[in-house]
Each structure stands twice: as structure tokens, then as C-alpha cells.
Coordinates of C-alpha atoms and ligand atoms in Angstrom, one line a residue:
X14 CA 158.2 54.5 119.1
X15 CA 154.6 53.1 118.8
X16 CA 152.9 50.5 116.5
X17 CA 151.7 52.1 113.1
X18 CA 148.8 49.7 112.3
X19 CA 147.3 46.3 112.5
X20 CA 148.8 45.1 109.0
X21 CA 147.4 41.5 109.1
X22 CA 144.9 39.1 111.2
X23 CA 145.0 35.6 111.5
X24 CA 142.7 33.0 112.2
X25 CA 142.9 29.8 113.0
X26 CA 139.9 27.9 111.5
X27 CA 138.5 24.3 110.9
X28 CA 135.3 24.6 108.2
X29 CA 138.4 25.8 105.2
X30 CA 135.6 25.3 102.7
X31 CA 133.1 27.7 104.6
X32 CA 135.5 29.9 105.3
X33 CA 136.7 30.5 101.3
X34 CA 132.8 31.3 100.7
X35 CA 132.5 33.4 103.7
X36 CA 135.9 35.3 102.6
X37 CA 135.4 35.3 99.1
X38 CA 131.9 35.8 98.0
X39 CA 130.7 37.4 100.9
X40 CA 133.2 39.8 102.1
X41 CA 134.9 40.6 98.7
X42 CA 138.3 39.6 100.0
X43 CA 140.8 38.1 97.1
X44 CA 142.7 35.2 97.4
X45 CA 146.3 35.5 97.5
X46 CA 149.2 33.1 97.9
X47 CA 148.4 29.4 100.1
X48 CA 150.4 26.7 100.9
X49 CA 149.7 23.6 102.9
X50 CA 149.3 25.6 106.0
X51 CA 147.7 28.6 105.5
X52 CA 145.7 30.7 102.9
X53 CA 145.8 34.7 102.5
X54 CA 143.2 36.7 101.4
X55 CA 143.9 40.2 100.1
X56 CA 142.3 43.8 100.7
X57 CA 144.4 45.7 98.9
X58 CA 147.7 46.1 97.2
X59 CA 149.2 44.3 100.2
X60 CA 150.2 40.7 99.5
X61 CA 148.2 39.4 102.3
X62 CA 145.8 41.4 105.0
X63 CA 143.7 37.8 106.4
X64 CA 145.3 34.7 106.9
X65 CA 143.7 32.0 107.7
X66 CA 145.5 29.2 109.3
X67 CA 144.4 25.2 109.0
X68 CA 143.9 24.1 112.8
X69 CA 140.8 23.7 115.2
X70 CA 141.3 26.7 117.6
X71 CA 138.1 28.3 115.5
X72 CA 139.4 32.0 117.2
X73 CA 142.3 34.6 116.1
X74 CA 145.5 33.1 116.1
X75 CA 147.9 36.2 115.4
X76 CA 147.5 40.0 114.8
X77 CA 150.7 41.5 113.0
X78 CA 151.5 44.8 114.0
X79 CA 153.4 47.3 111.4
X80 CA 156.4 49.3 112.6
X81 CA 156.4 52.7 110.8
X82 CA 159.8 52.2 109.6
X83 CA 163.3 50.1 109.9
X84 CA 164.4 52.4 112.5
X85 CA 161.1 52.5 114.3
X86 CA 161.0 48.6 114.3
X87 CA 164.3 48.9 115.8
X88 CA 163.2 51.5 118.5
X89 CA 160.1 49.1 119.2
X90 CA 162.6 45.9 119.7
X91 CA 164.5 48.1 122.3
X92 CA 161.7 49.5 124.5
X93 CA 160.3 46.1 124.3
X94 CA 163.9 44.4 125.9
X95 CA 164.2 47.6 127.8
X96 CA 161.0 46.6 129.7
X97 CA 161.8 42.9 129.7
X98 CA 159.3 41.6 127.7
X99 CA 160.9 38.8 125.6
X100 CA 160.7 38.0 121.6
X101 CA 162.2 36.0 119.1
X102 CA 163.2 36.6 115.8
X103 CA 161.1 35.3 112.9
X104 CA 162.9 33.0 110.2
X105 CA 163.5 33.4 106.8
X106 CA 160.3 31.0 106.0
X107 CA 158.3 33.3 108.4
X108 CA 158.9 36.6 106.5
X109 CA 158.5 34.7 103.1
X110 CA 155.5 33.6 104.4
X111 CA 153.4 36.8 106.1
X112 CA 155.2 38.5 103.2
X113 CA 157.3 41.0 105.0
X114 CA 160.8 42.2 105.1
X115 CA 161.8 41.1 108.8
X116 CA 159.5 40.3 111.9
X117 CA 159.7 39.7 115.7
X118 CA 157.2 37.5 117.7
X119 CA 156.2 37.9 121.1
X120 CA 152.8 36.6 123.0
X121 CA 150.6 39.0 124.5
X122 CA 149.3 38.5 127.9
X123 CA 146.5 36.6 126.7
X124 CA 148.8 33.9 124.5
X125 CA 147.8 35.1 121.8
X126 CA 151.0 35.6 119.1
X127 CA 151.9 38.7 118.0
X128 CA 153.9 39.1 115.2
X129 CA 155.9 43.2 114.7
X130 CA 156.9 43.7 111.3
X131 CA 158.4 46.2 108.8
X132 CA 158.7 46.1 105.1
X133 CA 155.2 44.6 103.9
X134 CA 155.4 43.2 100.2
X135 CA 153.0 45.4 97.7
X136 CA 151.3 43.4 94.9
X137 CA 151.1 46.8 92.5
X138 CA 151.8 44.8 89.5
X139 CA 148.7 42.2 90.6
X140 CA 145.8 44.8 91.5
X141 CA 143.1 44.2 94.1
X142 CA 140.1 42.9 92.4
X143 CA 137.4 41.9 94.7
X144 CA 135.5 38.7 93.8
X145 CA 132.4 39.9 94.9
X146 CA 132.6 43.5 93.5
X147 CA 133.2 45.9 96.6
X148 CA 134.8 48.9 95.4
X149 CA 137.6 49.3 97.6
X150 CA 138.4 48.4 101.6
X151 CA 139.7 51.2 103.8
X152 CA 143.2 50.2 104.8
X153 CA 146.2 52.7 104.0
X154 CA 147.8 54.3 107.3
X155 CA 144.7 53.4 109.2
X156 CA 145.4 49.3 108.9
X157 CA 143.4 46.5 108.2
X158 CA 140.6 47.1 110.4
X159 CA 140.4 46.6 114.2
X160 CA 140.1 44.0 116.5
X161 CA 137.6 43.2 120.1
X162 CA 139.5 41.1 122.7
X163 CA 137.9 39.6 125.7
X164 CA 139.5 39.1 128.4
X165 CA 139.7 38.7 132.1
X166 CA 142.8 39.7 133.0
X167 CA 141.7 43.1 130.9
X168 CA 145.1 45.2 133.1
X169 CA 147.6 43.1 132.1
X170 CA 146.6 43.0 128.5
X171 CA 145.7 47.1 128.5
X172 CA 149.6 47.1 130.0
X173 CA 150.9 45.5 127.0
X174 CA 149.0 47.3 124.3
X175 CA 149.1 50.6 125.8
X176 CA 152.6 50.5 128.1
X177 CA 154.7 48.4 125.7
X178 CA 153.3 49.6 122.2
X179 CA 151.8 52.8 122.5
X180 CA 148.4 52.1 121.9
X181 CA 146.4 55.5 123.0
X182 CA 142.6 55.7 124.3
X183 CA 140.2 56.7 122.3
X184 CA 136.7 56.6 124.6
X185 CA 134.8 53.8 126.7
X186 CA 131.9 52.6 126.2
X187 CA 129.6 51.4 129.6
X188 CA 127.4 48.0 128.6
X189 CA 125.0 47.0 130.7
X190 CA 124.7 43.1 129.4
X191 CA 122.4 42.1 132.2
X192 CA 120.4 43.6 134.9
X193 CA 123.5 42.9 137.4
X194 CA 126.2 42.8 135.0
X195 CA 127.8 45.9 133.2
X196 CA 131.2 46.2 131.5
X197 CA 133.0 49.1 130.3
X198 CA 134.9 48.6 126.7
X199 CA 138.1 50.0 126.1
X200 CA 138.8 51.5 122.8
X201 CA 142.1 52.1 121.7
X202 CA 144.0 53.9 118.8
X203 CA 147.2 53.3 117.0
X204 CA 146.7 55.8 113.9
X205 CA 143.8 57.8 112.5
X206 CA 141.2 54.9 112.9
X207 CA 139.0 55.3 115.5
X208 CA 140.0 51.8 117.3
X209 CA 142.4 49.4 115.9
X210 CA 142.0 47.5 119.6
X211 CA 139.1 47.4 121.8
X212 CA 139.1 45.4 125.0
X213 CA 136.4 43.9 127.1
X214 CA 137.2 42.8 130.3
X215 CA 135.0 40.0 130.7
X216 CA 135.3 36.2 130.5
X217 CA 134.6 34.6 127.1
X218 CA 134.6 31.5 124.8
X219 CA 136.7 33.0 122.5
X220 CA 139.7 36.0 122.5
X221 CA 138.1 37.5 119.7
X222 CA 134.7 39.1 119.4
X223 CA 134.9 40.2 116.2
X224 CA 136.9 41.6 113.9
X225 CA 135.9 44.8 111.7
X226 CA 136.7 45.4 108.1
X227 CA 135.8 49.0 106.3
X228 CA 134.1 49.5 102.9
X229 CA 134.3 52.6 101.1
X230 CA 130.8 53.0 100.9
X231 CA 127.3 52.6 102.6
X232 CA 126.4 51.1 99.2
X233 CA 129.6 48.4 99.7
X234 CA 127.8 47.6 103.0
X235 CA 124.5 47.2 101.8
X236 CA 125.4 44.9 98.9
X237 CA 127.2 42.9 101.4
X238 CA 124.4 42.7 103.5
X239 CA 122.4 41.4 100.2
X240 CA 124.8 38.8 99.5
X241 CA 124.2 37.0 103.5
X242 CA 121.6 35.0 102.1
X243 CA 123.2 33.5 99.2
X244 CA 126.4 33.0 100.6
X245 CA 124.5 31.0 103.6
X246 CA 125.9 33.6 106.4
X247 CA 124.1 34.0 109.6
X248 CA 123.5 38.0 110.0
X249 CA 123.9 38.7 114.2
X250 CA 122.7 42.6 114.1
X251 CA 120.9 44.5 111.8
X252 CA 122.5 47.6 110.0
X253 CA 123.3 50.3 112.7
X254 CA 125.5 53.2 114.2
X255 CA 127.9 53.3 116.7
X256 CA 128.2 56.2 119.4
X257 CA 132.0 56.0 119.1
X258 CA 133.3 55.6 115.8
X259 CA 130.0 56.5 114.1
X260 CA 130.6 53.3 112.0
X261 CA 127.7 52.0 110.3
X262 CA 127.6 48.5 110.4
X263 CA 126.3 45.0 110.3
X264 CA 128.0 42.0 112.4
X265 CA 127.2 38.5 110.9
X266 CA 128.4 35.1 111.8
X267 CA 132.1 33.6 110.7
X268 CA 131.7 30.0 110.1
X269 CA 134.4 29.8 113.6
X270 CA 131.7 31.4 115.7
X271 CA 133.3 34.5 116.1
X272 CA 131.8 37.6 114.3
X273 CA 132.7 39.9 111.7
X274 CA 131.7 43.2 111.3
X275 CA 131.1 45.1 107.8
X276 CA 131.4 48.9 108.0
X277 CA 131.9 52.0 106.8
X278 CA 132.2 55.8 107.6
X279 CA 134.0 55.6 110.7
X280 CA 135.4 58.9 111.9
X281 CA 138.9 59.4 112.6
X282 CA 141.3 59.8 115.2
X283 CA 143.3 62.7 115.4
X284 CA 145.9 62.8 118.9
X285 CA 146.4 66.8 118.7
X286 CA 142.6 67.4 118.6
X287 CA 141.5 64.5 120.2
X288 CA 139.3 64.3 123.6
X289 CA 138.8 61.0 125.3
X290 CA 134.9 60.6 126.1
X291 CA 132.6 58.2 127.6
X292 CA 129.5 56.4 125.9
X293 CA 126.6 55.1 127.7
X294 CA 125.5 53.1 124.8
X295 CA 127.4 51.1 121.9
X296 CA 125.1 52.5 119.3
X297 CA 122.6 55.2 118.1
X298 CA 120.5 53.5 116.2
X299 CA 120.6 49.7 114.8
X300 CA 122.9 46.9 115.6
X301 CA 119.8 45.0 117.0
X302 CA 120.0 40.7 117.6
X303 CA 118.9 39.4 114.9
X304 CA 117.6 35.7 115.5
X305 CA 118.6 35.6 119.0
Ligands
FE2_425 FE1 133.7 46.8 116.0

């Protein structure tokens, strides 16, 4: 039985005051439930998609993973003790607080904590409303978004994703990042988006690289990009296309140092029709430095 999204992201960040302009005014996310630890930030009808955790890390702190059902989050708890990987059972204070029904935890090979869940609370009676007008995020079987994870150990943490919890490949793309220096990114697929996970096998300041949220629109994109200056974000590419996904996108500066990505039109993923290919470039146009 394999994961059926990335339900939830959490970061750990320092600057909460940046961070609530950043989510808020920028990205269109809504505010949701906080306590003293933590604040989450809505994308849908889901009681919480972003967390973001008070600490100093300034990188991702979590991913929740969404089992497709009670008996699949079962199925996922035996092939994970079948293959010896060990978890523990979330309390009662952890499900009331990533707003699910029952979770396990377990760390990837990177540390970083991964939390499998079923049972995600719905907010139906409180509607999304995004505070900065975007019409709508794509979410719904295809997830949150997707994450990039560097790493240098990339085999161990492809094992985990891919051996433990099903994650399929969907291309790779070859970078060339300096006249002696290439890498080749892994993209992988858990559902219809293109790449929930993509892995870089390279050493890096941070585990995440960025982290991708999808409009429904190139107009949601553009506003976004319109609302950098205001909100006092620091744009890292200009408006492009990737070979892959065929996202069209911006990536702009998180006040942790990490990016985000604003998107929209990726193409989907479908395993009966799918062909795994290889790209030479990440893009076909755009996603240029910008200020470098
Ligand atoms: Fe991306």
C-alpha cells in the first residue's frame, strides 16, 4: 500500500512576524488554529495544509504523509515493521494538533520527521477564503504541493521514499551547476501530480530547497508575483517553464532562506500511461536569477 499525498508541511522558523506576511499577504494562505507552539495556515477545506513551527532550525521540520484509507494506513504500518523500519504512535495531543484522526511518526534517513496519517479534519462549515484573493490552490488527491530535498546520502533517502512508501519516478532532470559539477534530480510521484518529492543529491545548507504550492490560474500567479514588492519578498527567478511538469512558475525567497515556488498548470501523472524520461534542462523558458 503506497502514500496517497503530502497532506501537510511544516517548517520550523524564527522571523514568526515575517513569516505571517509572507504566508498571509503574499501567498494567499489563511490562518487557521495556533497555539503557543505552532501556527497553521490553510489552503483549502483542510484544517491545516502549512504549519509553521516556533524554533530556529529556519528549514522543513515535518512532511505529513496521507494514507488513502484506515485499512491502507494499516497496510502501510505493516510493510513498514515488515521491513524493520521503526515508528511510534502519535498521542492524543498530536492528532488534536495536525488535526487528524490517528498518526504514526518515523524519521527519514535524513532526520527529518515524518508523520503518516489518516482521517484529516475538513473545515466545510468554515470555507477557504484567501486573504490575499487567490481563487483557489490545487490540492484534492494531488496534495498540498511538493517538496525538493538535498541530500548527500540521496540512496538511502530514494530507499525510503521509493522502497518503504511507494513513491514512483516520474523523470530526471541533468543540471549542470558548474563547469565541473552536474547533478541529476530525481522526481518522484505519489498520485496524479507530477512530483510530490524531488531529490537532489548534493550537499546543502538546508534539507529543503523549496517547496511548491499550485494556483488555479496563470492570473493567481501573476497577482502573486505583483504582490512581492509590497509584501517585501525577495523574487529568486523570473516567471518560467519547466521541462518536466510544464509548471509555470516563480521561486521567491521565504524569510528562513529557503524558497518557495508559486505555480500553476502542471501536468499530471498518470502510472498506466506514464513513460519515465530524461531532461537535459530544468526549464524551457524563464526561471532566470534574479538579483544574483
Ligand atoms: Fe519545484
Amino acid at each position: 500500500m503506497s502514500i496517497a499525498s503530502l497532506g501537510y508541511v511544516g517548517f520550523e522558523v524564527s522571523d514568526a512576524g515575517a513569516w505571517k506576511i509572507f504566508m498571509e499577504d503574499f501567498l494567499g494562505l489563511m490562518r487557521g488554529a495556533e497555539d503557543n507552539e505552532q501556527v497553521s495556515y490553510r489552503m483549502d477545506e483542510r484544517a491545516a495544509r502549512v504549519f509553521l513551527l516556533h524554533g530556529s532550525r529556519d528549514d522543513v521540520a515535518l512532511v505529513g504523509l496521507e494514507a488513502p484509507s484506515v485499512t491502507g494506513f494499516e497496510a502501510i504500518k505493516a510493510s513498514l515493521a515488515a521491513r524493520g523500519v521503526s515508528f511510534t504512535q502519535g498521542d492524543e495531543d498530536l492528532k488534536a494538533k495536525r488535526h487528524v484522526a490517528d498518526l504514526i511518526r518515523l524519521k527519514d534517513p535524513m532526520g527529518l520527521d515524518v508523520e503518516i496519517y489518516y482521517g484529516p479534519t475538513e473545515l466545510t462549515n468554515r470555507p477557504f477564503n484567501s486573504p490575499a484573493g487567490v481563487s483557489s490552490f490545487c490540492t484534492g488527491d494531488q496534495g498540498a504541493g511538493h517538496v525538493v530535498l538535498a541530500s548527500e546520502d540521496i540512496d538511502a533517502v530514494r530507499g525510503f521514499y521509493v522502497d518503504a512508501l511507494g513513491f514512483r519516478l516520474s523523470d530526471t532532470i541533468g543540471m549542470k551547476l558548474a563547469p565541473d559539477f552536474s547533478i541529476t534530480l530525481e522526481f518522484y510521484h505519489c498520485n496524479p501530480r507530477h512530483h510530490t518529492l524531488a531529490l537532489a543529491g548534493m550537499p546543502a545548507p538546508k534539507r529543503l530547497h523549496h517547496f511548491m504550492v499550485e494556483m488555479a490560474s496563470l492570473d493567481d500567479v501573476g497577482f502573486a508575483l505583483d504582490r512581492m514588492a509590497a509584501c517585501g519578498v525577495r523574487q529568486r527567478t523570473t516567471l518560467g517553464k519547466h521541462t518536466n511538469d510544464q509548471m509555470v512558475s516563480f521561486y521567491a525567497e521565504t524569510p528562513s532562506g529557503f524558497e518557495v515556488e508559486v505555480g500553476c498548470a502542471g501536468i499530471p501523472v498518470h502510472d498506466e500511461t506514464w513513460r519515465v524520461t530524461h531532461h537535459e534542462a530544468a526549464s524551457m523558458w524563464g526561471h532566470k536569477p534574479v538579483g544574483a
